[in-house]
Amino acid sequence: MNQKYIVRLTAKERRELRETVRKLSGSSQKVRRAQMLLKADIAGPAWTDEQIAAAFESRTRTVEKLRERLVTEGFTQT
């Protein structure tokens, strides 16, 4: 499937997300979003929305909205 919103994380953003996951800092929802974004990163695993949704037991639409929010509103809003 062709993605409309492509996740392209910078090295700094990747480090922040990995740190969030490693330390489990913040809410469980924040950690889960960090894990999803790391899997969606085009320079990383570049998983599809369906793969991410299955791995994290969520809906595909949730992943789509997370991608869209990152691309349209920026990293600090995710």
The first five atom37 places (N, CA, C, CB, O) and aatype in JSON, in Angstrom:
{
  "aatype": [12, 2, 5, 11, 18, 9, 19, 1, 10, 16, 0, 11, 6, 1, 1, 6, 10, 1, 6, 16, 19, 1, 11, 10, 15, 7, 15, 15, 5, 11, 19, 1, 1, 0, 5, 12, 10, 10, 11, 0, 3, 9, 0, 7, 14, 0, 17, 16, 3, 6, 5, 9, 0, 0, 0, 13, 6, 15, 1, 16, 1, 16, 19, 6, 11, 10, 1, 6, 1, 10, 19, 16, 6, 7, 13, 16, 5, 16],
  "atom_mask": [
    [1, 1, 1, 1, 1],
    [1, 1, 1, 1, 1],
    [1, 1, 1, 1, 1],
    [1, 1, 1, 1, 1],
    [1, 1, 1, 1, 1],
    [1, 1, 1, 1, 1],
    [1, 1, 1, 1, 1],
    [1, 1, 1, 1, 1],
    [1, 1, 1, 1, 1],
    [1, 1, 1, 1, 1],
    [1, 1, 1, 1, 1],
    [1, 1, 1, 1, 1],
    [1, 1, 1, 1, 1],
    [1, 1, 1, 1, 1],
    [1, 1, 1, 1, 1],
    [1, 1, 1, 1, 1],
    [1, 1, 1, 1, 1],
    [1, 1, 1, 1, 1],
    [1, 1, 1, 1, 1],
    [1, 1, 1, 1, 1],
    [1, 1, 1, 1, 1],
    [1, 1, 1, 1, 1],
    [1, 1, 1, 1, 1],
    [1, 1, 1, 1, 1],
    [1, 1, 1, 1, 1],
    [1, 1, 1, 0, 1],
    [1, 1, 1, 1, 1],
    [1, 1, 1, 1, 1],
    [1, 1, 1, 1, 1],
    [1, 1, 1, 1, 1],
    [1, 1, 1, 1, 1],
    [1, 1, 1, 1, 1],
    [1, 1, 1, 1, 1],
    [1, 1, 1, 1, 1],
    [1, 1, 1, 1, 1],
    [1, 1, 1, 1, 1],
    [1, 1, 1, 1, 1],
    [1, 1, 1, 1, 1],
    [1, 1, 1, 1, 1],
    [1, 1, 1, 1, 1],
    [1, 1, 1, 1, 1],
    [1, 1, 1, 1, 1],
    [1, 1, 1, 1, 1],
    [1, 1, 1, 0, 1],
    [1, 1, 1, 1, 1],
    [1, 1, 1, 1, 1],
    [1, 1, 1, 1, 1],
    [1, 1, 1, 1, 1],
    [1, 1, 1, 1, 1],
    [1, 1, 1, 1, 1],
    [1, 1, 1, 1, 1],
    [1, 1, 1, 1, 1],
    [1, 1, 1, 1, 1],
    [1, 1, 1, 1, 1],
    [1, 1, 1, 1, 1],
    [1, 1, 1, 1, 1],
    [1, 1, 1, 1, 1],
    [1, 1, 1, 1, 1],
    [1, 1, 1, 1, 1],
    [1, 1, 1, 1, 1],
    [1, 1, 1, 1, 1],
    [1, 1, 1, 1, 1],
    [1, 1, 1, 1, 1],
    [1, 1, 1, 1, 1],
    [1, 1, 1, 1, 1],
    [1, 1, 1, 1, 1],
    [1, 1, 1, 1, 1],
    [1, 1, 1, 1, 1],
    [1, 1, 1, 1, 1],
    [1, 1, 1, 1, 1],
    [1, 1, 1, 1, 1],
    [1, 1, 1, 1, 1],
    [1, 1, 1, 1, 1],
    [1, 1, 1, 0, 1],
    [1, 1, 1, 1, 1],
    [1, 1, 1, 1, 1],
    [1, 1, 1, 1, 1],
    [1, 1, 1, 1, 1]
  ],
  "atom_positions": [
    [[0.83, -1.19, 0.0], [0.0, 0.0, 0.0], [0.87, 1.25, 0.0], [-0.95, 0.0, 1.21], [1.88, 1.31, 0.71]],
    [[0.5, 2.22, -0.79], [1.24, 3.47, -0.86], [0.89, 4.36, 0.32], [0.95, 4.19, -2.19], [-0.28, 4.66, 0.55]],
    [[1.89, 4.78, 1.06], [1.66, 5.62, 2.23], [1.59, 7.09, 1.82], [2.78, 5.42, 3.27], [2.43, 7.58, 1.06]],
    [[0.58, 7.77, 2.32], [0.45, 9.2, 2.05], [1.39, 10.0, 2.94], [-1.01, 9.66, 2.25], [1.98, 10.99, 2.5]],
    [[1.52, 9.57, 4.18], [2.37, 10.26, 5.15], [3.56, 9.36, 5.47], [1.58, 10.63, 6.44], [3.42, 8.33, 6.12]],
    [[4.73, 9.79, 5.02], [5.95, 9.01, 5.2], [6.68, 9.51, 6.45], [6.87, 9.11, 3.95], [6.93, 10.7, 6.6]],
    [[7.01, 8.58, 7.34], [7.72, 8.93, 8.58], [9.21, 8.95, 8.28], [7.39, 7.92, 9.73], [9.81, 7.92, 7.97]],
    [[9.8, 10.13, 8.39], [11.25, 10.3, 8.21], [11.8, 10.94, 9.48], [11.58, 11.18, 6.93], [11.74, 12.16, 9.65]],
    [[12.34, 10.12, 10.35], [12.86, 10.61, 11.62], [14.31, 11.03, 11.46], [12.73, 9.54, 12.7], [15.08, 10.41, 10.73]],
    [[14.67, 12.1, 12.15], [16.07, 12.5, 12.2], [16.78, 11.62, 13.22], [16.22, 14.02, 12.57], [16.14, 10.91, 13.99]],
    [[18.09, 11.67, 13.23], [18.86, 10.88, 14.19], [18.51, 11.29, 15.62], [20.38, 11.05, 13.93], [18.41, 10.44, 16.51]],
    [[18.32, 12.58, 15.83], [17.96, 13.07, 17.17], [16.59, 12.56, 17.59], [17.98, 14.62, 17.2], [16.4, 12.16, 18.74]],
    [[15.62, 12.57, 16.68], [14.28, 12.07, 16.99], [14.32, 10.58, 17.31], [13.32, 12.34, 15.83], [13.66, 10.11, 18.24]],
    [[15.09, 9.84, 16.52], [15.23, 8.4, 16.77], [15.82, 8.14, 18.15], [16.12, 7.75, 15.7], [15.34, 7.27, 18.88]],
    [[16.85, 8.91, 18.52], [17.46, 8.76, 19.84], [16.45, 9.04, 20.94], [18.67, 9.69, 19.99], [16.36, 8.29, 21.92]],
    [[15.68, 10.11, 20.79], [14.66, 10.45, 21.79], [13.63, 9.35, 21.93], [13.97, 11.76, 21.41], [13.25, 8.99, 23.05]],
    [[13.17, 8.82, 20.81], [12.16, 7.76, 20.86], [12.73, 6.49, 21.49], [11.64, 7.46, 19.46], [12.07, 5.86, 22.31]],
    [[13.94, 6.13, 21.12], [14.57, 4.94, 21.71], [14.77, 5.11, 23.21], [15.93, 4.66, 21.03], [14.58, 4.16, 23.98]],
    [[15.14, 6.3, 23.62], [15.33, 6.6, 25.04], [14.0, 6.49, 25.79], [15.93, 8.01, 25.22], [13.95, 5.97, 26.91]],
    [[12.94, 6.98, 25.19], [11.61, 6.88, 25.79], [11.23, 5.42, 25.99], [10.57, 7.59, 24.92], [10.71, 5.04, 27.04]],
    [[11.49, 4.6, 24.98], [11.17, 3.18, 25.07], [12.06, 2.49, 26.09], [11.31, 2.5, 23.69], [11.59, 1.69, 26.9]],
    [[13.34, 2.79, 26.06], [14.29, 2.13, 26.95], [13.99, 2.43, 28.41], [15.71, 2.57, 26.62], [14.0, 1.52, 29.25]],
    [[13.72, 3.69, 28.71], [13.47, 4.09, 30.1], [12.01, 3.93, 30.51], [13.89, 5.53, 30.29], [11.66, 4.07, 31.68]],
    [[11.16, 3.62, 29.53], [9.71, 3.57, 29.76], [9.24, 4.86, 30.41], [9.34, 2.37, 30.65], [8.41, 4.85, 31.32]],
    [[9.79, 5.98, 29.92], [9.44, 7.27, 30.49], [8.15, 7.79, 29.88], [10.58, 8.28, 30.27], [7.92, 7.67, 28.68]],
    [[7.32, 8.36, 30.71], [6.04, 8.87, 30.24], [4.95, 7.82, 30.38], [0.0, 0.0, 0.0], [5.15, 6.76, 30.98]],
    [[3.81, 8.13, 29.83], [2.68, 7.22, 29.92], [2.91, 6.0, 29.02], [1.37, 7.93, 29.52], [3.77, 6.02, 28.14]],
    [[2.15, 4.96, 29.26], [2.27, 3.77, 28.43], [1.88, 4.09, 26.99], [1.38, 2.63, 28.98], [2.41, 3.51, 26.05]],
    [[0.95, 5.03, 26.83], [0.54, 5.45, 25.49], [1.7, 6.14, 24.76], [-0.68, 6.4, 25.57], [1.89, 5.93, 23.56]],
    [[2.46, 6.94, 25.48], [3.61, 7.63, 24.88], [4.68, 6.62, 24.43], [4.22, 8.64, 25.88], [5.25, 6.75, 23.35]],
    [[4.93, 5.63, 25.27], [5.92, 4.6, 24.94], [5.46, 3.81, 23.72], [6.15, 3.64, 26.15], [6.25, 3.5, 22.83]],
    [[4.19, 3.48, 23.68], [3.63, 2.73, 22.55], [3.73, 3.53, 21.26], [2.18, 2.35, 22.82], [4.08, 2.98, 20.21]],
    [[3.41, 4.83, 21.32], [3.54, 5.67, 20.13], [4.99, 5.74, 19.67], [3.0, 7.09, 20.41], [5.26, 5.72, 18.47]],
    [[5.92, 5.83, 20.62], [7.34, 5.86, 20.28], [7.74, 4.58, 19.55], [8.21, 6.05, 21.54], [8.47, 4.63, 18.56]],
    [[7.28, 3.44, 20.04], [7.59, 2.17, 19.41], [7.01, 2.1, 18.0], [7.06, 1.01, 20.25], [7.66, 1.63, 17.07]],
    [[5.78, 2.58, 17.84], [5.14, 2.57, 16.53], [5.89, 3.44, 15.54], [3.68, 3.04, 16.65], [6.11, 3.04, 14.39]],
    [[6.3, 4.64, 15.97], [7.01, 5.54, 15.07], [8.37, 4.97, 14.66], [7.21, 6.9, 15.73], [8.79, 5.13, 13.52]],
    [[9.04, 4.31, 15.58], [10.32, 3.69, 15.24], [10.14, 2.6, 14.18], [10.98, 3.11, 16.49], [10.98, 2.45, 13.3]],
    [[9.06, 1.86, 14.26], [8.79, 0.81, 13.27], [8.37, 1.4, 11.92], [7.71, -0.13, 13.78], [8.61, 0.8, 10.88]],
    [[7.74, 2.59, 11.95], [7.26, 3.23, 10.73], [8.35, 4.0, 9.99], [6.11, 4.16, 11.05], [8.18, 4.33, 8.82]],
    [[9.44, 4.3, 10.66], [10.51, 5.12, 10.08], [11.02, 4.53, 8.77], [11.67, 5.27, 11.07], [11.4, 3.36, 8.72]],
    [[11.03, 5.34, 7.74], [11.45, 4.91, 6.4], [12.93, 4.51, 6.39], [11.2, 6.03, 5.38], [13.34, 3.65, 5.6]],
    [[13.73, 5.12, 7.26], [15.16, 4.79, 7.33], [15.4, 3.59, 8.26], [15.96, 6.0, 7.81], [16.54, 3.13, 8.4]],
    [[14.36, 3.11, 8.89], [14.47, 1.97, 9.79], [13.76, 0.77, 9.2], [0.0, 0.0, 0.0], [13.94, 0.45, 8.02]],
    [[12.95, 0.11, 10.0], [12.24, -1.08, 9.51], [11.22, -0.78, 8.41], [11.53, -1.75, 10.66], [10.97, -1.63, 7.56]],
    [[10.63, 0.42, 8.42], [9.65, 0.83, 7.41], [8.48, -0.14, 7.31], [10.33, 0.96, 6.04], [8.07, -0.53, 6.21]],
    [[7.95, -0.54, 8.46], [6.8, -1.44, 8.48], [5.58, -0.75, 7.91], [6.52, -1.93, 9.9], [5.47, 0.48, 7.94]],
    [[4.67, -1.55, 7.37], [3.39, -1.01, 6.9], [2.48, -0.76, 8.1], [2.72, -1.98, 5.88], [2.72, -1.27, 9.2]],
    [[1.44, 0.01, 7.87], [0.47, 0.28, 8.95], [-0.14, -1.02, 9.46], [-0.63, 1.23, 8.46], [-0.38, -1.16, 10.66]],
    [[-0.4, -1.93, 8.56], [-1.0, -3.21, 8.95], [-0.05, -4.02, 9.85], [-1.36, -4.02, 7.69], [-0.49, -4.63, 10.82]],
    [[1.22, -4.03, 9.51], [2.2, -4.75, 10.33], [2.31, -4.13, 11.72], [3.57, -4.75, 9.65], [2.35, -4.84, 12.73]],
    [[2.35, -2.81, 11.77], [2.46, -2.11, 13.06], [1.21, -2.36, 13.9], [2.67, -0.59, 12.85], [1.31, -2.66, 15.09]],
    [[0.04, -2.24, 13.28], [-1.21, -2.46, 14.0], [-1.26, -3.88, 14.57], [-2.42, -2.21, 13.07], [-1.68, -4.07, 15.71]],
    [[-0.86, -4.85, 13.8], [-0.86, -6.24, 14.27], [0.13, -6.44, 15.42], [-0.53, -7.19, 13.12], [-0.18, -7.12, 16.4]],
    [[1.3, -5.86, 15.3], [2.34, -6.03, 16.32], [1.95, -5.39, 17.65], [3.65, -5.44, 15.83], [2.29, -5.91, 18.71]],
    [[1.25, -4.27, 17.59], [0.9, -3.54, 18.81], [-0.57, -3.67, 19.17], [1.26, -2.09, 18.65], [-1.08, -2.93, 20.02]],
    [[-1.25, -4.6, 18.52], [-2.66, -4.89, 18.79], [-3.5, -3.62, 18.82], [-2.79, -5.62, 20.11], [-4.2, -3.33, 19.79]],
    [[-3.41, -2.88, 17.74], [-4.2, -1.66, 17.6], [-4.86, -1.67, 16.23], [-3.32, -0.38, 17.79], [-4.68, -2.6, 15.44]],
    [[-5.62, -0.64, 15.96], [-6.27, -0.54, 14.65], [-5.32, 0.12, 13.65], [-7.6, 0.25, 14.76], [-4.46, 0.92, 14.02]],
    [[-5.5, -0.22, 12.4], [-4.7, 0.38, 11.34], [-4.92, 1.89, 11.31], [-5.05, -0.25, 9.96], [-3.98, 2.65, 11.08]],
    [[-6.14, 2.33, 11.53], [-6.46, 3.76, 11.51], [-5.69, 4.52, 12.58], [-7.98, 3.97, 11.71], [-5.32, 5.68, 12.38]],
    [[-5.44, 3.89, 13.71], [-4.64, 4.51, 14.78], [-3.24, 4.81, 14.29], [-4.58, 3.6, 16.02], [-2.71, 5.89, 14.54]],
    [[-2.65, 3.87, 13.59], [-1.31, 4.04, 13.05], [-1.32, 5.12, 11.97], [-0.77, 2.71, 12.47], [-0.42, 5.96, 11.92]],
    [[-2.33, 5.11, 11.11], [-2.44, 6.12, 10.06], [-2.52, 7.52, 10.66], [-3.67, 5.85, 9.18], [-1.86, 8.44, 10.17]],
    [[-3.32, 7.67, 11.71], [-3.46, 8.99, 12.35], [-2.17, 9.42, 13.02], [-4.59, 8.96, 13.38], [-1.84, 10.61, 13.02]],
    [[-1.43, 8.48, 13.61], [-0.15, 8.8, 14.23], [0.84, 9.3, 13.18], [0.42, 7.56, 14.97], [1.52, 10.29, 13.4]],
    [[0.92, 8.62, 12.04], [1.78, 9.05, 10.94], [1.39, 10.46, 10.48], [1.69, 8.06, 9.75], [2.24, 11.34, 10.33]],
    [[0.1, 10.65, 10.26], [-0.39, 11.94, 9.78], [-0.05, 13.06, 10.76], [-1.91, 11.88, 9.56], [0.4, 14.13, 10.35]],
    [[-0.26, 12.81, 12.05], [0.02, 13.83, 13.06], [1.52, 14.18, 13.09], [-0.43, 13.33, 14.45], [1.88, 15.35, 13.22]],
    [[2.38, 13.17, 12.96], [3.82, 13.43, 12.94], [4.2, 14.31, 11.75], [4.61, 12.1, 12.89], [4.95, 15.27, 11.9]],
    [[3.67, 13.97, 10.58], [4.05, 14.7, 9.36], [3.46, 16.11, 9.33], [3.6, 13.91, 8.11], [4.14, 17.05, 8.94]],
    [[2.21, 16.25, 9.74], [1.56, 17.55, 9.62], [1.83, 18.5, 10.79], [0.08, 17.35, 9.47], [1.92, 19.71, 10.6]],
    [[1.95, 17.95, 12.0], [2.12, 18.8, 13.18], [3.52, 18.8, 13.75], [1.17, 18.36, 14.24], [3.86, 19.67, 14.54]],
    [[4.33, 17.85, 13.37], [5.71, 17.82, 13.82], [5.95, 16.84, 14.95], [0.0, 0.0, 0.0], [5.01, 16.29, 15.53]],
    [[7.2, 16.62, 15.24], [7.63, 15.61, 16.19], [7.18, 15.9, 17.62], [9.13, 15.5, 16.15], [6.81, 14.97, 18.34]],
    [[7.19, 17.14, 18.03], [6.86, 17.46, 19.42], [5.4, 17.22, 19.75], [7.21, 18.9, 19.71], [5.05, 17.13, 20.92]],
    [[4.54, 17.12, 18.75], [3.11, 16.92, 18.98], [2.72, 15.45, 19.09], [2.33, 17.57, 17.88], [1.57, 15.15, 19.41]],
    [[3.64, 14.52, 18.82], [3.28, 13.11, 18.82], [3.32, 12.5, 20.14], [4.14, 12.36, 17.93], [3.04, 11.31, 20.28]]
  ]
}
